Amino acid sequence: LDFEIDDNTISKICREFNNYTQNIHVPADGRLEISSINNSKFYEMFNAIEGIFSKKIINILEEYYETSFSIINTHIYRTIYISKDSTNVEPYGSTEFWHNDSSTTDSIKLFVLLSDTTKNSGPMHIIDKEETKKIVRNGFRKYREGLSFGIIENSCNVEKFIGKAGKIMIADTNLCLHRGDIPKMNTHRDMLVFYITSSYKPFRGIIKKESIREQYYGLKRLF
């Protein structure tokens, strides 16, 4: 988007996240993640995230859906540099490979940078729907064509989500192939992500009971 979240809101969220990470080591795969679907106190720990949903953001999402929307999952994660040769686990949960999210097609994601992110910080890479269709029609496989610096980088217009903390991107990660790059040594990337679906009920803020494991994985939300 062509605007950013205000510095005051971002500073509060970053302070809450940094407090959370003080006594927690980043897992061996290089990605530290906390999600509302596996932590019942998520919204108590990060109450400043409500400030993301300004009237401007709400209007954009409602115009996209031509109805209202709801938040069914929120998560924050940090990715750091790791050497692929130094661990027996798959780095970053395999998200460094080109992939899609394989969720219901009414869902999109809203990404907010929580740290200044450059091409060296492991930014998210994404291609549009039309280019994704072409790649998939040619027999795309995550662990073959999904390798970085392969067919997609050489044949598609790859957008990189870089910028200062507070920058926003809304993306259809089900229909657009994307990947997270690997941060360079001594760098990291912090990002806040909202999982959004359409809703017949007017948006009145994040409803905690609609952002839990049962709602996220179940069929209930489809009816």
Tab-separated table of C-alpha atoms in Angstrom:
chain	number	residue	atom	x	y	z
A	1	LEU	CA	0.000	0.000	0.000
A	2	ASP	CA	1.087	3.586	-0.539
A	3	PHE	CA	0.959	4.535	3.154
A	4	GLU	CA	2.362	3.158	6.407
A	5	ILE	CA	1.135	2.388	9.903
A	6	ASP	CA	1.880	5.282	12.253
A	7	ASP	CA	5.153	5.165	14.171
A	8	ASN	CA	3.459	5.211	17.582
A	9	THR	CA	1.472	2.031	16.908
A	10	ILE	CA	4.486	0.253	15.416
A	11	SER	CA	6.676	1.242	18.356
A	12	LYS	CA	4.150	-0.203	20.833
A	13	ILE	CA	3.882	-3.501	18.936
A	14	CYS	CA	7.659	-3.778	18.613
A	15	ARG	CA	8.092	-3.101	22.323
A	16	GLU	CA	5.584	-5.832	23.179
A	17	PHE	CA	7.255	-8.291	20.793
A	18	ASN	CA	10.749	-7.478	22.042
A	19	ASN	CA	9.578	-8.055	25.610
A	20	TYR	CA	8.265	-11.445	24.543
A	21	THR	CA	11.511	-12.448	22.808
A	22	GLN	CA	13.865	-11.408	25.628
A	23	ASN	CA	14.067	-14.855	27.210
A	24	ILE	CA	13.250	-16.953	24.147
A	25	HIS	CA	15.805	-18.385	21.751
A	26	VAL	CA	15.042	-18.554	18.059
A	27	PRO	CA	14.421	-22.221	17.121
A	28	ALA	CA	16.981	-24.186	15.112
A	29	ASP	CA	15.088	-23.602	11.859
A	30	GLY	CA	15.707	-19.831	12.123
A	31	ARG	CA	12.109	-18.733	12.619
A	32	LEU	CA	10.562	-17.623	15.923
A	33	GLU	CA	6.775	-17.449	15.672
A	34	ILE	CA	3.871	-16.769	18.023
A	35	SER	CA	0.285	-17.146	16.841
A	36	SER	CA	-3.185	-16.437	18.198
A	37	ILE	CA	-4.273	-19.985	17.361
A	38	ASN	CA	-1.740	-21.593	19.694
A	39	ASN	CA	-1.494	-18.993	22.440
A	40	SER	CA	-4.655	-18.090	24.360
A	41	LYS	CA	-3.032	-14.933	25.760
A	42	PHE	CA	-1.821	-13.638	22.404
A	43	TYR	CA	-4.094	-10.579	22.305
A	44	GLU	CA	-3.334	-9.737	25.912
A	45	MET	CA	0.404	-9.834	25.199
A	46	PHE	CA	0.092	-7.802	21.995
A	47	ASN	CA	-2.867	-5.520	22.612
A	48	ALA	CA	-1.352	-2.733	20.500
A	49	ILE	CA	-2.081	-4.627	17.269
A	50	GLU	CA	-5.702	-3.433	17.373
A	51	GLY	CA	-4.300	-0.060	16.334
A	52	ILE	CA	-3.446	-1.430	12.885
A	53	PHE	CA	-7.076	-1.383	11.783
A	54	SER	CA	-7.632	2.273	11.023
A	55	LYS	CA	-10.667	3.415	9.020
A	56	LYS	CA	-8.421	3.555	5.969
A	57	ILE	CA	-7.365	-0.100	6.283
A	58	ILE	CA	-10.935	-1.195	7.038
A	59	ASN	CA	-12.258	0.617	3.946
A	60	ILE	CA	-9.638	-1.001	1.696
A	61	LEU	CA	-10.508	-4.491	2.925
A	62	GLU	CA	-14.262	-3.901	2.659
A	63	GLU	CA	-13.867	-2.568	-0.885
A	64	TYR	CA	-11.836	-5.658	-1.794
A	65	TYR	CA	-14.466	-8.075	-0.476
A	66	GLU	CA	-17.507	-5.898	-1.321
A	67	THR	CA	-18.671	-6.916	2.141
A	68	SER	CA	-17.065	-7.031	5.563
A	69	PHE	CA	-14.254	-9.230	6.859
A	70	SER	CA	-12.955	-10.962	9.961
A	71	ILE	CA	-9.542	-11.879	11.383
A	72	ILE	CA	-9.187	-15.617	12.004
A	73	ASN	CA	-5.505	-15.702	12.880
A	74	THR	CA	-2.785	-13.239	13.808
A	75	HIS	CA	0.858	-14.088	14.144
A	76	ILE	CA	4.189	-12.390	14.579
A	77	TYR	CA	7.474	-13.908	13.571
A	78	ARG	CA	11.167	-13.200	13.428
A	79	THR	CA	13.545	-14.794	10.952
A	80	ILE	CA	17.300	-14.739	11.444
A	81	TYR	CA	20.337	-15.900	9.508
A	82	ILE	CA	21.218	-19.573	9.763
A	83	SER	CA	23.571	-21.712	7.760
A	84	LYS	CA	21.789	-24.520	5.918
A	85	ASP	CA	24.727	-26.758	6.737
A	86	SER	CA	24.446	-26.167	10.474
A	87	THR	CA	21.093	-27.800	11.161
A	88	ASN	CA	19.300	-31.053	10.480
A	89	VAL	CA	15.903	-29.346	10.307
A	90	GLU	CA	14.425	-27.639	7.290
A	91	PRO	CA	15.280	-23.912	7.477
A	92	TYR	CA	12.383	-21.509	8.146
A	93	GLY	CA	9.826	-24.314	8.001
A	94	SER	CA	10.548	-24.637	4.249
A	95	THR	CA	9.075	-21.177	3.581
A	96	GLU	CA	12.291	-20.187	1.793
A	97	PHE	CA	10.957	-22.262	-1.125
A	98	TRP	CA	8.395	-20.771	-3.514
A	99	HIS	CA	4.961	-21.971	-2.398
A	100	ASN	CA	1.349	-21.000	-1.875
A	101	ASP	CA	-0.675	-21.292	1.328
A	102	SER	CA	-3.319	-23.767	0.093
A	103	SER	CA	-6.128	-22.231	2.140
A	104	THR	CA	-9.647	-21.235	1.086
A	105	THR	CA	-9.630	-18.755	-1.778
A	106	ASP	CA	-11.693	-16.157	0.080
A	107	SER	CA	-8.746	-15.555	2.406
A	108	ILE	CA	-5.984	-12.989	2.058
A	109	LYS	CA	-3.190	-11.828	4.326
A	110	LEU	CA	-2.212	-8.394	5.554
A	111	PHE	CA	1.522	-8.059	6.278
A	112	VAL	CA	3.097	-5.310	8.382
A	113	LEU	CA	6.855	-4.873	8.662
A	114	LEU	CA	7.931	-4.530	12.291
A	115	SER	CA	11.563	-3.920	11.422
A	116	ASP	CA	13.242	-1.906	8.685
A	117	THR	CA	13.672	-4.447	5.909
A	118	THR	CA	16.130	-4.362	3.016
A	119	LYS	CA	17.079	-6.948	0.405
A	120	ASN	CA	19.637	-8.213	2.963
A	121	SER	CA	17.066	-8.765	5.738
A	122	GLY	CA	15.325	-11.743	4.132
A	123	PRO	CA	12.287	-9.962	2.642
A	124	MET	CA	9.198	-11.707	1.331
A	125	HIS	CA	9.234	-12.336	-2.440
A	126	ILE	CA	5.985	-12.660	-4.409
A	127	ILE	CA	4.751	-12.879	-8.015
A	128	ASP	CA	1.276	-12.009	-9.295
A	129	LYS	CA	-1.596	-14.363	-10.114
A	130	GLU	CA	-1.056	-14.435	-13.866
A	131	GLU	CA	2.619	-15.309	-13.563
A	132	THR	CA	1.751	-17.891	-10.911
A	133	LYS	CA	-0.713	-19.550	-13.309
A	134	LYS	CA	1.954	-19.804	-16.009
A	135	ILE	CA	4.441	-21.382	-13.603
A	136	VAL	CA	1.885	-23.859	-12.229
A	137	ARG	CA	0.693	-24.865	-15.711
A	138	ASN	CA	4.276	-25.815	-16.538
A	139	GLY	CA	4.228	-28.407	-13.728
A	140	PHE	CA	5.488	-26.428	-10.721
A	141	ARG	CA	6.804	-28.440	-7.785
A	142	LYS	CA	7.833	-26.712	-4.550
A	143	TYR	CA	11.058	-28.649	-4.036
A	144	ARG	CA	12.077	-28.469	-7.691
A	145	GLU	CA	11.079	-25.186	-9.405
A	146	GLY	CA	10.565	-23.658	-5.962
A	147	LEU	CA	14.295	-23.369	-5.330
A	148	SER	CA	15.511	-19.775	-5.061
A	149	PHE	CA	17.422	-18.270	-7.986
A	150	GLY	CA	15.758	-20.711	-10.345
A	151	ILE	CA	12.995	-20.568	-12.920
A	152	ILE	CA	10.829	-17.988	-11.144
A	153	GLU	CA	13.591	-15.441	-10.581
A	154	ASN	CA	14.705	-15.831	-14.196
A	155	SER	CA	11.299	-15.573	-15.852
A	156	CYS	CA	8.966	-13.543	-13.588
A	157	ASN	CA	8.668	-10.047	-12.146
A	158	VAL	CA	9.448	-10.710	-8.491
A	159	GLU	CA	8.201	-8.117	-6.004
A	160	LYS	CA	10.199	-7.804	-2.774
A	161	PHE	CA	8.458	-6.539	0.349
A	162	ILE	CA	11.068	-4.112	1.609
A	163	GLY	CA	10.815	-0.790	3.409
A	164	LYS	CA	10.753	0.823	6.816
A	165	ALA	CA	8.888	-0.585	9.803
A	166	GLY	CA	5.185	0.122	9.351
A	167	LYS	CA	5.004	-0.640	5.636
A	168	ILE	CA	1.925	-2.676	4.671
A	169	MET	CA	1.202	-5.266	2.003
A	170	ILE	CA	-2.058	-7.089	1.285
A	171	ALA	CA	-1.561	-10.292	-0.698
A	172	ASP	CA	-3.503	-13.311	-1.899
A	173	THR	CA	-0.983	-15.898	-0.753
A	174	ASN	CA	-3.192	-18.764	-1.906
A	175	LEU	CA	-3.124	-17.770	-5.577
A	176	CYS	CA	0.259	-16.005	-5.684
A	177	LEU	CA	3.484	-17.957	-5.303
A	178	HIS	CA	5.747	-16.413	-2.670
A	179	ARG	CA	8.714	-17.155	-0.455
A	180	GLY	CA	10.687	-15.666	2.424
A	181	ASP	CA	14.296	-14.901	1.629
A	182	ILE	CA	17.147	-15.855	3.953
A	183	PRO	CA	18.485	-12.949	6.045
A	184	LYS	CA	22.174	-12.181	5.741
A	185	MET	CA	24.433	-12.683	8.752
A	186	ASN	CA	23.755	-10.259	11.637
A	187	THR	CA	20.374	-9.226	10.190
A	188	HIS	CA	16.817	-10.309	10.877
A	189	ARG	CA	13.247	-9.568	9.849
A	190	ASP	CA	10.232	-9.059	12.135
A	191	MET	CA	6.750	-9.170	10.623
A	192	LEU	CA	3.132	-9.081	11.782
A	193	VAL	CA	0.617	-11.080	9.709
A	194	PHE	CA	-3.186	-11.118	9.779
A	195	TYR	CA	-5.145	-13.972	8.194
A	196	ILE	CA	-8.354	-12.398	6.833
A	197	THR	CA	-11.587	-13.839	5.398
A	198	SER	CA	-14.874	-12.373	4.227
A	199	SER	CA	-17.705	-11.995	6.728
A	200	TYR	CA	-21.361	-10.996	6.719
A	201	LYS	CA	-20.909	-9.281	10.083
A	202	PRO	CA	-19.591	-5.693	10.219
A	203	PHE	CA	-15.990	-5.479	11.424
A	204	ARG	CA	-15.843	-4.258	15.011
A	205	GLY	CA	-12.269	-5.125	15.836
A	206	ILE	CA	-10.584	-8.464	16.306
A	207	ILE	CA	-12.919	-10.949	17.982
A	208	LYS	CA	-10.742	-13.294	20.019
A	209	LYS	CA	-13.070	-16.295	19.768
A	210	GLU	CA	-12.909	-16.052	15.963
A	211	SER	CA	-9.130	-16.160	15.969
A	212	ILE	CA	-8.546	-19.517	17.606
A	213	ARG	CA	-7.416	-22.966	16.484
A	214	GLU	CA	-10.936	-24.447	16.174
A	215	GLN	CA	-12.080	-21.602	13.913
A	216	TYR	CA	-8.885	-21.546	11.868
A	217	TYR	CA	-8.816	-25.250	11.056
A	218	GLY	CA	-12.540	-26.057	11.175
A	219	LEU	CA	-15.364	-25.895	8.656
A	220	LYS	CA	-17.451	-23.725	10.961
A	221	ARG	CA	-16.148	-20.483	9.486
A	222	LEU	CA	-17.289	-21.479	5.973
A	223	PHE	CA	-20.965	-21.371	6.946
